Amino acid sequence: MKVLKFGGTSLGSSSRMKALIPLITSEKQIIVVLSAMSGTTDTLVEIINLLNQNRKMEAKKKICELEDHYKHTAEELFDSQVYIDTGIKLIEDHFQDILGFTQEVLTKLQEKAILAQGELITSVLFHQMLKEQGINSGLLSALSFMRIDKEGEPDNFYIKENLNRELIKHKKNQVIITQGYICRNAYGAVDNLKRGGSDYSASLIGAAIHSEEIQIWTDINGFQNNDPRYVTETRILRELSFNEAAELAYFGAKILHPNSIQPCKESNIPVRLKNFMNPDDPGTIITNQITLNGIKAVAAKDRITAIKIISARMLLAYGFLRKIFEVFEIYRTPIDMIATSEVTVSLTIDNTEHLEEIKKELEKFGIVEIVYDNSIICIVGDFIAEKNGVAVKILEAIREIPLRMISYGGSSHNISVLVKSDYKIKALNLLNKELFEITK
Ligand code: ADP
Ligand code: ASP
Ligand code: MG
């Protein structure tokens, strides 16, 4: 059974939702994973921020606007008055829940419950739409099987057991709809898989049922060799390996949630990226096949903080790096890039939640300098194939850009450079011109 995930853009309006019907009815039996309609989760985040600032009137206004948007969608989505009324009633119930949270100070648990509403409402409307069209479908709540453990990691055993048990109830449904992004935590409360997490939901589901293929449908033909938001002349990559895709997703290629590759890689399930506006295009296929052909793609990750630790004591001292890494381990903060010299260690992080504490700890070892607002530009490919000259080619392409750090040799398929974010777009375009133009 295939798993098809449709993101917010594919569900952006009633006409877009209706246009998905032929895509999902052409398959035998499928699981459809849905995000919230585009913009919904952003609006829910704004509502939470307003409530946390005690700006209740503004929060309520935003809630009403969002409710109106959904009601308007329902009016267009359904043909008959009976379904319009049912849809509107379902929407009102969910918005009553959201309004219920405006009475008191929000807890973290309540914030998560608000964030879950987008996927809950969208999936219920989508299910009603299929029902009205006479399509044999069932709604399977992700909250009945998707769970994270105390560390915030997916509880794969629980997911597999519960999903496969729930699926028995849907044996006769051709389309089984569920929500992406939302889950329960180890204590049973509503939680989520972090922003953009519907892709991750789809791959966890695919792995749990040993799916034949996971399809991520969005608004672009597939994985591009550069970020289409900043570079106009991008090219589609027809094939990618799991490692290449994971690296690009981790370093900013928004088309895929960074965690979504691991479950598919472990179970060797192909991931196909497809465009709902151009369904005949085969898109990009991600498998464990490595295609050897030099520099493949470029991606950029923003909001990177660079930390430099300068210590004369580092000279010839063993155990120094361990002590530094321990600080990051204690504060559960992943390090992306690292460069060392005799007296300094430079590294980058993107999670600054514990930066103050980390800085204090690191100051025990030397002078600590922090630089905000950097971007990691990551160049992915198979660099063994190129043997020599590849680093020169990359650095030559961006010779005008001041580089703060360079990472080469960590893996055979990634070269990364750190630049101030102001230079990101220029760097992406220069790399595009110099690295890909000849092969176009
Ligand atoms: P969805 O709402 O379907 O989850 P997203 O906005 O999360 O869609 O992801 C799709 C977007 O990712 C595309 O519209 C594109 O602008 C952006 N993107 C960034 N990097 C890439 C890339 N390398 N290839 C394709 N799309 C990319
Ligand atoms: N709706 C969620 C978000 O906007 C999850 C997703 O779209 O994947 O982050
Ligand atoms: Mg997305």
Coordinates of C-alpha atoms and ligand atoms in Angstrom, one line a residue:
M1 CA 0.0 0.0 0.0
K2 CA 1.3 3.4 -1.0
V3 CA 1.4 6.4 1.4
L4 CA 0.6 9.8 -0.3
K5 CA 1.2 13.0 1.7
F6 CA -0.3 16.3 0.6
G7 CA 1.2 19.4 2.1
G8 CA -0.5 22.7 3.0
T9 CA 0.0 24.1 -0.6
S10 CA -1.8 21.1 -2.1
L11 CA -4.7 21.8 0.3
G12 CA -4.6 25.6 -0.1
S13 CA -8.2 26.0 -1.3
S14 CA -11.4 24.1 -2.0
S15 CA -10.6 23.8 -5.7
R16 CA -7.1 22.4 -4.9
M17 CA -8.6 19.9 -2.5
K18 CA -11.1 18.8 -5.2
A19 CA -8.3 18.5 -7.7
L20 CA -6.6 15.9 -5.5
I21 CA -9.5 13.4 -6.0
P22 CA -8.3 11.9 -9.3
L23 CA -4.8 11.5 -7.8
I24 CA -6.0 9.4 -4.9
T25 CA -8.7 7.4 -6.6
S26 CA -6.4 6.1 -9.3
E27 CA -4.6 3.9 -6.7
K28 CA -5.8 0.6 -5.3
Q29 CA -5.8 1.2 -1.5
I30 CA -3.8 4.0 -0.1
I31 CA -3.1 6.0 3.1
V32 CA -3.4 9.8 2.6
V33 CA -1.5 11.9 5.0
L34 CA -2.7 15.5 5.2
S35 CA -1.2 18.7 6.5
A36 CA -3.3 21.7 7.5
M37 CA -4.5 24.1 4.7
S38 CA -1.6 26.5 3.9
G39 CA -1.1 29.3 6.4
T40 CA -3.2 27.7 9.1
T41 CA -0.3 26.6 11.4
D42 CA 1.4 29.9 11.0
T43 CA -1.9 31.6 12.1
L44 CA -2.2 29.3 15.0
V45 CA 1.3 30.2 16.1
E46 CA 0.4 33.9 15.9
I47 CA -2.7 33.2 18.0
I48 CA -0.6 31.4 20.6
N49 CA 1.9 34.3 20.7
L50 CA -0.9 36.9 21.1
L51 CA -2.5 34.8 23.9
N52 CA 0.9 34.6 25.6
Q53 CA 1.2 38.3 25.5
N54 CA -2.3 38.6 27.0
R55 CA -3.5 40.3 23.8
K56 CA -6.8 38.4 24.0
M57 CA -8.9 40.6 21.8
E58 CA -6.4 40.4 18.9
A59 CA -6.2 36.6 19.4
K60 CA -10.0 36.2 19.3
K61 CA -10.1 38.4 16.1
K62 CA -7.6 36.1 14.4
I63 CA -9.4 33.0 15.6
C64 CA -12.7 34.3 14.0
E65 CA -10.9 35.2 10.8
L66 CA -9.5 31.7 10.5
E67 CA -12.9 30.2 11.3
D68 CA -14.4 32.4 8.6
H69 CA -11.8 31.2 6.1
Y70 CA -12.6 27.5 6.9
K71 CA -16.3 28.1 6.7
H72 CA -15.9 29.8 3.3
T73 CA -13.9 26.9 2.1
A74 CA -16.6 24.5 3.3
E75 CA -19.2 26.4 1.4
E76 CA -17.2 26.0 -1.8
L77 CA -16.1 22.5 -1.1
F78 CA -19.4 20.7 -0.8
D79 CA -22.2 20.5 -3.4
S80 CA -25.2 19.9 -1.2
Q81 CA -26.5 22.0 1.7
V82 CA -26.5 18.9 4.0
Y83 CA -22.8 18.6 3.6
I84 CA -22.2 22.3 3.9
D85 CA -24.1 22.3 7.2
T86 CA -22.2 19.3 8.5
G87 CA -18.9 20.8 7.5
I88 CA -19.7 24.1 9.2
K89 CA -20.9 22.4 12.4
L90 CA -17.6 20.4 12.5
I91 CA -15.6 23.6 12.0
E92 CA -17.6 25.4 14.7
D93 CA -16.9 22.6 17.2
H94 CA -13.1 22.8 16.6
F95 CA -13.1 26.6 16.9
Q96 CA -15.1 26.4 20.1
D97 CA -12.2 24.3 21.4
I98 CA -9.7 26.9 20.3
L99 CA -11.8 29.7 21.9
G100 CA -11.9 27.7 25.1
F101 CA -8.2 28.2 25.4
T102 CA -8.4 32.0 25.4
Q103 CA -9.8 32.1 29.0
E104 CA -6.7 31.5 31.0
V105 CA -2.9 31.5 30.7
L106 CA -1.8 28.9 28.2
T107 CA 0.2 25.9 29.2
K108 CA 2.6 24.2 26.8
L109 CA 0.1 21.3 26.5
Q110 CA -2.6 23.7 25.5
E111 CA -0.4 25.3 22.9
K112 CA 0.2 21.9 21.3
A113 CA -3.6 21.2 21.4
I114 CA -4.2 24.5 19.5
L115 CA -1.5 23.7 17.0
A116 CA -3.1 20.4 16.2
Q117 CA -6.4 22.0 15.1
G118 CA -5.2 22.8 11.6
E119 CA -4.6 19.1 10.6
L120 CA -7.7 18.0 12.5
I121 CA -10.1 20.4 10.7
T122 CA -8.5 20.0 7.3
S123 CA -8.6 16.2 7.4
V124 CA -12.2 16.1 8.6
L125 CA -13.3 18.4 5.8
F126 CA -11.3 16.4 3.2
H127 CA -13.0 13.2 4.5
Q128 CA -16.4 14.7 4.2
M129 CA -15.6 15.9 0.7
L130 CA -14.7 12.3 -0.4
K131 CA -17.8 11.0 1.3
E132 CA -20.0 13.4 -0.6
Q133 CA -18.4 12.3 -3.8
G134 CA -19.2 8.7 -3.0
I135 CA -15.5 7.7 -2.6
N136 CA -15.0 4.8 -0.2
S137 CA -12.9 6.5 2.5
G138 CA -12.2 6.4 6.2
L139 CA -10.7 8.8 8.7
L140 CA -8.0 7.4 10.9
S141 CA -6.9 9.7 13.8
A142 CA -3.2 10.0 13.9
L143 CA -3.6 10.5 17.7
S144 CA -4.6 6.8 17.9
F145 CA -1.2 5.6 16.7
M146 CA 1.5 8.3 16.2
R147 CA 3.5 8.7 19.4
I148 CA 6.8 10.2 20.5
D149 CA 8.8 9.0 23.5
K150 CA 10.2 11.0 26.5
E151 CA 13.1 12.1 24.3
G152 CA 10.7 13.4 21.7
E153 CA 11.7 10.7 19.2
P154 CA 9.1 8.5 17.5
D155 CA 8.1 5.4 19.4
N156 CA 8.4 3.1 16.4
F157 CA 7.2 0.0 18.2
Y158 CA 4.1 1.7 19.5
I159 CA 3.4 3.3 16.1
K160 CA 3.7 0.0 14.2
E161 CA 1.6 -2.0 16.7
N162 CA -1.2 0.6 16.9
L163 CA -1.3 1.7 13.3
N164 CA -1.5 -1.9 12.0
R165 CA -4.3 -2.7 14.5
E166 CA -6.2 0.5 13.6
L167 CA -5.8 -0.3 9.9
I168 CA -7.8 -3.6 10.3
K169 CA -10.9 -1.4 10.9
H170 CA -10.3 0.3 7.5
K171 CA -9.8 -2.9 5.5
K172 CA -12.7 -2.0 3.2
N173 CA -11.7 1.7 2.7
Q174 CA -10.0 2.5 -0.6
V175 CA -8.7 5.8 0.8
I176 CA -7.6 6.0 4.4
I177 CA -7.1 9.6 5.5
T178 CA -4.9 10.6 8.5
Q179 CA -3.3 13.7 9.8
G180 CA 0.4 14.5 9.4
Y181 CA 2.3 16.5 12.0
I182 CA 0.2 15.6 15.1
C183 CA 0.9 12.9 17.6
R184 CA 0.8 12.0 21.3
N185 CA 3.7 12.3 23.6
A186 CA 4.9 9.7 26.1
Y187 CA 2.2 10.9 28.6
G188 CA -0.6 10.7 26.2
A189 CA -1.0 14.4 25.6
V190 CA -1.4 15.9 22.1
D191 CA 2.0 16.9 20.7
N192 CA 3.5 17.4 17.2
L193 CA 6.5 16.4 15.1
K194 CA 7.7 20.0 14.7
R195 CA 7.1 22.4 11.9
G196 CA 6.9 20.8 8.5
G197 CA 6.5 17.4 10.2
S198 CA 3.8 16.0 8.0
D199 CA 6.5 14.6 5.7
Y200 CA 8.0 12.8 8.8
S201 CA 4.5 11.4 9.6
A202 CA 4.3 10.0 6.1
S203 CA 7.6 8.3 6.3
L204 CA 7.0 6.9 9.8
I205 CA 3.7 5.5 8.6
G206 CA 5.3 4.1 5.4
A207 CA 8.0 2.4 7.5
A208 CA 5.4 1.0 10.0
I209 CA 3.4 -0.7 7.2
H210 CA 6.3 -1.6 4.9
S211 CA 4.8 0.6 2.2
E212 CA 5.8 0.0 -1.4
E213 CA 6.4 3.8 -1.9
I214 CA 5.9 7.1 -0.1
Q215 CA 4.9 10.0 -2.2
I216 CA 5.3 13.6 -1.0
W217 CA 3.1 15.8 -3.2
T218 CA 3.8 19.5 -3.3
D219 CA 3.8 22.6 -5.6
I220 CA 7.0 21.8 -7.5
N221 CA 8.0 19.1 -9.9
G222 CA 10.5 17.5 -7.5
F223 CA 13.8 18.0 -5.8
Q224 CA 15.6 20.9 -7.5
N225 CA 19.4 21.3 -7.6
N226 CA 19.2 24.7 -5.9
D227 CA 16.6 26.6 -3.8
P228 CA 13.9 27.8 -6.1
R229 CA 12.9 30.5 -3.7
Y230 CA 16.1 32.3 -4.3
V231 CA 17.4 31.0 -7.6
T232 CA 15.4 31.1 -10.8
E233 CA 17.4 28.7 -13.0
T234 CA 17.0 25.5 -11.0
R235 CA 16.9 22.1 -12.5
I236 CA 15.0 19.0 -11.3
L237 CA 17.0 16.0 -9.9
R238 CA 15.3 12.9 -11.2
E239 CA 17.2 10.5 -8.8
L240 CA 18.7 11.1 -5.4
S241 CA 20.1 8.7 -2.8
F242 CA 18.7 8.7 0.7
N243 CA 22.0 10.2 2.0
E244 CA 22.0 13.0 -0.5
A245 CA 18.3 13.8 0.2
A246 CA 18.9 13.7 3.9
E247 CA 21.8 16.0 3.7
L248 CA 20.0 18.5 1.5
A249 CA 16.9 18.4 3.6
Y250 CA 18.9 18.9 6.8
F251 CA 20.7 21.8 5.2
G252 CA 17.6 23.7 4.2
A253 CA 15.9 22.2 1.2
K254 CA 12.3 22.9 2.5
I255 CA 10.7 20.4 0.2
L256 CA 11.4 17.6 2.7
H257 CA 11.4 17.6 6.5
P258 CA 15.0 16.7 7.6
N259 CA 13.9 13.7 9.6
S260 CA 11.7 12.1 7.0
I261 CA 14.5 10.2 5.2
Q262 CA 15.8 8.1 8.0
P263 CA 12.7 5.8 8.4
C264 CA 12.6 5.2 4.7
K265 CA 16.3 4.6 4.5
E266 CA 16.1 2.0 7.3
S267 CA 13.3 0.2 5.6
N268 CA 14.5 0.8 2.1
I269 CA 11.2 2.4 1.0
P270 CA 11.5 4.6 -2.1
V271 CA 10.3 8.2 -1.6
R272 CA 8.8 10.0 -4.6
L273 CA 8.4 13.8 -4.8
K274 CA 5.6 14.9 -7.0
N275 CA 3.8 18.0 -8.2
F276 CA 0.0 18.1 -7.7
M277 CA -0.2 20.7 -10.4
N278 CA 1.7 18.4 -12.9
P279 CA 0.9 14.8 -11.9
D280 CA 2.1 13.3 -15.1
D281 CA 5.6 14.4 -14.3
P282 CA 7.4 11.5 -12.7
G283 CA 9.1 13.8 -10.2
T284 CA 12.1 12.8 -8.1
I285 CA 12.7 9.3 -6.8
I286 CA 14.8 8.8 -3.7
T287 CA 16.3 5.4 -3.1
N288 CA 19.4 3.7 -1.8
Q289 CA 20.9 3.8 -5.4
I290 CA 23.9 6.0 -5.6
T291 CA 24.3 7.8 -9.0
L292 CA 27.8 8.9 -9.4
N293 CA 27.9 12.2 -11.1
G294 CA 29.8 14.9 -9.3
I295 CA 28.2 18.0 -7.8
K296 CA 24.5 17.5 -7.6
A297 CA 22.8 20.2 -5.6
V298 CA 23.0 23.2 -3.3
A299 CA 20.9 24.1 -0.2
A300 CA 21.1 26.7 2.5
K301 CA 20.2 26.7 6.1
D302 CA 19.6 30.0 7.9
R303 CA 19.6 31.3 11.5
I304 CA 23.0 29.6 12.2
T305 CA 24.9 30.8 15.2
A306 CA 28.7 30.5 15.1
I307 CA 30.6 30.0 18.4
K308 CA 34.3 30.4 18.7
I309 CA 36.3 29.2 21.8
I310 CA 39.8 30.7 22.0
S311 CA 42.0 29.0 24.5
A312 CA 45.8 28.9 24.9
R313 CA 45.4 25.9 27.0
M314 CA 44.1 23.9 24.1
L315 CA 47.7 23.7 22.7
L316 CA 48.6 20.0 22.8
A317 CA 45.9 19.3 25.4
Y318 CA 44.1 16.1 24.9
G319 CA 40.5 15.9 26.2
F320 CA 39.9 19.5 25.4
L321 CA 37.4 18.8 22.6
R322 CA 35.6 16.2 24.7
K323 CA 35.0 18.9 27.4
I324 CA 33.6 21.3 24.8
F325 CA 31.3 18.7 23.2
E326 CA 30.1 17.6 26.7
V327 CA 28.6 21.1 27.2
F328 CA 26.6 20.7 24.0
E329 CA 25.6 17.2 25.0
I330 CA 24.3 18.4 28.4
Y331 CA 22.2 21.1 26.8
R332 CA 21.0 18.7 24.0
T333 CA 22.2 21.1 21.3
P334 CA 23.4 19.5 18.0
I335 CA 26.5 20.9 16.4
D336 CA 26.5 21.3 12.6
M337 CA 29.9 22.4 11.5
I338 CA 33.2 22.4 13.3
A339 CA 36.7 23.7 12.5
T340 CA 39.7 23.6 14.8
S341 CA 43.2 25.2 15.0
E342 CA 45.8 25.0 17.6
V343 CA 44.2 27.5 19.9
T344 CA 40.6 27.8 18.7
V345 CA 37.6 25.7 18.1
S346 CA 34.8 27.2 15.9
L347 CA 31.5 25.5 15.6
T348 CA 27.9 26.2 14.6
I349 CA 24.5 25.5 16.1
D350 CA 21.0 26.3 15.0
N351 CA 19.2 25.6 18.2
T352 CA 19.9 28.6 20.5
E353 CA 17.5 27.7 23.3
H354 CA 20.3 27.1 25.8
L355 CA 22.9 29.5 24.3
E356 CA 23.3 31.6 27.4
E357 CA 24.0 28.5 29.6
I358 CA 26.3 27.0 26.9
K359 CA 28.3 30.3 26.7
K360 CA 28.7 30.4 30.5
E361 CA 30.0 26.8 30.6
L362 CA 32.4 27.4 27.6
E363 CA 33.8 30.5 29.2
K364 CA 35.5 28.2 31.8
F365 CA 37.8 27.1 28.9
G366 CA 38.6 30.4 27.3
I367 CA 37.3 33.4 25.5
V368 CA 34.0 32.8 23.7
E369 CA 32.8 34.8 20.7
I370 CA 29.3 34.4 19.3
V371 CA 28.2 35.6 15.8
Y372 CA 24.6 35.4 14.9
D373 CA 22.7 35.4 11.5
N374 CA 24.9 33.1 9.5
S375 CA 23.8 30.6 6.8
I376 CA 25.4 27.2 6.0
I377 CA 25.6 26.7 2.3
C378 CA 25.8 23.0 1.7
I379 CA 27.0 21.5 -1.6
V380 CA 26.0 17.9 -2.1
G381 CA 27.2 15.3 -4.6
D382 CA 29.5 12.4 -4.9
F383 CA 32.9 14.0 -4.5
I384 CA 34.9 10.8 -4.7
A385 CA 33.9 10.6 -8.4
E386 CA 35.4 14.0 -9.0
K387 CA 38.7 12.9 -7.4
N388 CA 40.3 16.4 -7.4
G389 CA 39.5 20.0 -8.2
V390 CA 36.0 19.9 -6.8
A391 CA 36.7 22.1 -3.7
V392 CA 38.6 24.6 -5.9
K393 CA 35.6 24.7 -8.3
I394 CA 33.3 25.5 -5.4
L395 CA 35.5 28.1 -3.7
E396 CA 36.3 29.7 -7.1
A397 CA 32.6 30.1 -7.7
I398 CA 32.1 32.1 -4.5
R399 CA 35.4 33.9 -4.4
E400 CA 33.6 37.2 -3.9
I401 CA 31.9 36.0 -0.7
P402 CA 33.6 36.2 2.7
L403 CA 33.7 32.7 4.1
R404 CA 33.6 32.2 7.9
M405 CA 34.1 28.4 8.0
I406 CA 34.7 25.6 5.5
S407 CA 33.9 22.0 6.1
Y408 CA 35.4 19.4 3.7
G409 CA 36.1 15.7 4.1
G410 CA 33.6 15.0 6.8
S411 CA 31.7 12.9 4.3
S412 CA 32.3 12.1 0.7
H413 CA 29.1 13.8 -0.4
N414 CA 29.0 17.1 1.4
I415 CA 31.0 20.3 1.3
S416 CA 29.7 23.2 3.5
V417 CA 30.7 26.8 3.9
L418 CA 29.5 29.3 6.5
V419 CA 28.6 32.8 5.3
K420 CA 26.8 35.8 6.8
S421 CA 23.2 35.4 5.9
D422 CA 23.3 38.6 3.9
Y423 CA 25.4 36.8 1.3
K424 CA 23.3 33.7 1.1
I425 CA 21.2 34.5 -2.0
K426 CA 24.3 35.8 -3.9
A427 CA 26.2 32.6 -2.9
L428 CA 23.4 30.3 -4.1
N429 CA 23.2 32.2 -7.4
L430 CA 27.0 32.2 -8.0
L431 CA 27.2 28.5 -7.3
N432 CA 24.3 27.8 -9.6
K433 CA 26.0 29.7 -12.4
E434 CA 29.4 28.2 -12.0
L435 CA 28.5 24.7 -11.0
F436 CA 25.5 23.8 -13.0
E437 CA 25.2 26.1 -16.0
I438 CA 27.5 24.1 -18.3
T439 CA 25.7 20.8 -17.7
K440 CA 22.2 22.3 -18.4
Ligands
ADP1 P1 4.2 21.7 1.5 O1 3.2 22.7 2.0 O2 3.7 20.9 0.4 O3 4.8 20.9 2.6 P2 6.7 23.2 1.4 O4 6.5 24.7 1.3 O5 7.0 22.7 2.8 O6 5.4 22.5 0.8 O7 7.8 22.6 0.5 C1 7.8 22.9 -0.9 C2 8.7 24.1 -1.2 O8 10.0 23.8 -0.9 C3 8.7 24.5 -2.7 O9 7.6 25.3 -3.1 C4 10.1 25.2 -2.8 O10 9.9 26.6 -2.8 C5 10.8 24.8 -1.5 N1 12.1 24.3 -1.8 C6 13.3 24.7 -1.2 N2 14.3 24.0 -1.6 C7 13.9 23.2 -2.6 C8 14.5 22.2 -3.5 N3 15.8 22.0 -3.4 N4 13.7 21.6 -4.3 C9 12.4 21.8 -4.4 N5 11.7 22.7 -3.6 C10 12.5 23.4 -2.7
ASP2 N1 1.0 22.1 9.3 C1 2.3 21.9 9.8 C2 3.2 23.1 9.5 O1 2.8 24.0 8.9 C3 3.0 20.6 9.3 C4 3.3 20.5 7.9 O2 2.8 21.4 7.1 O3 4.0 19.6 7.5 O4 4.3 23.1 10.0
MG3 MG 6.4 21.0 4.0

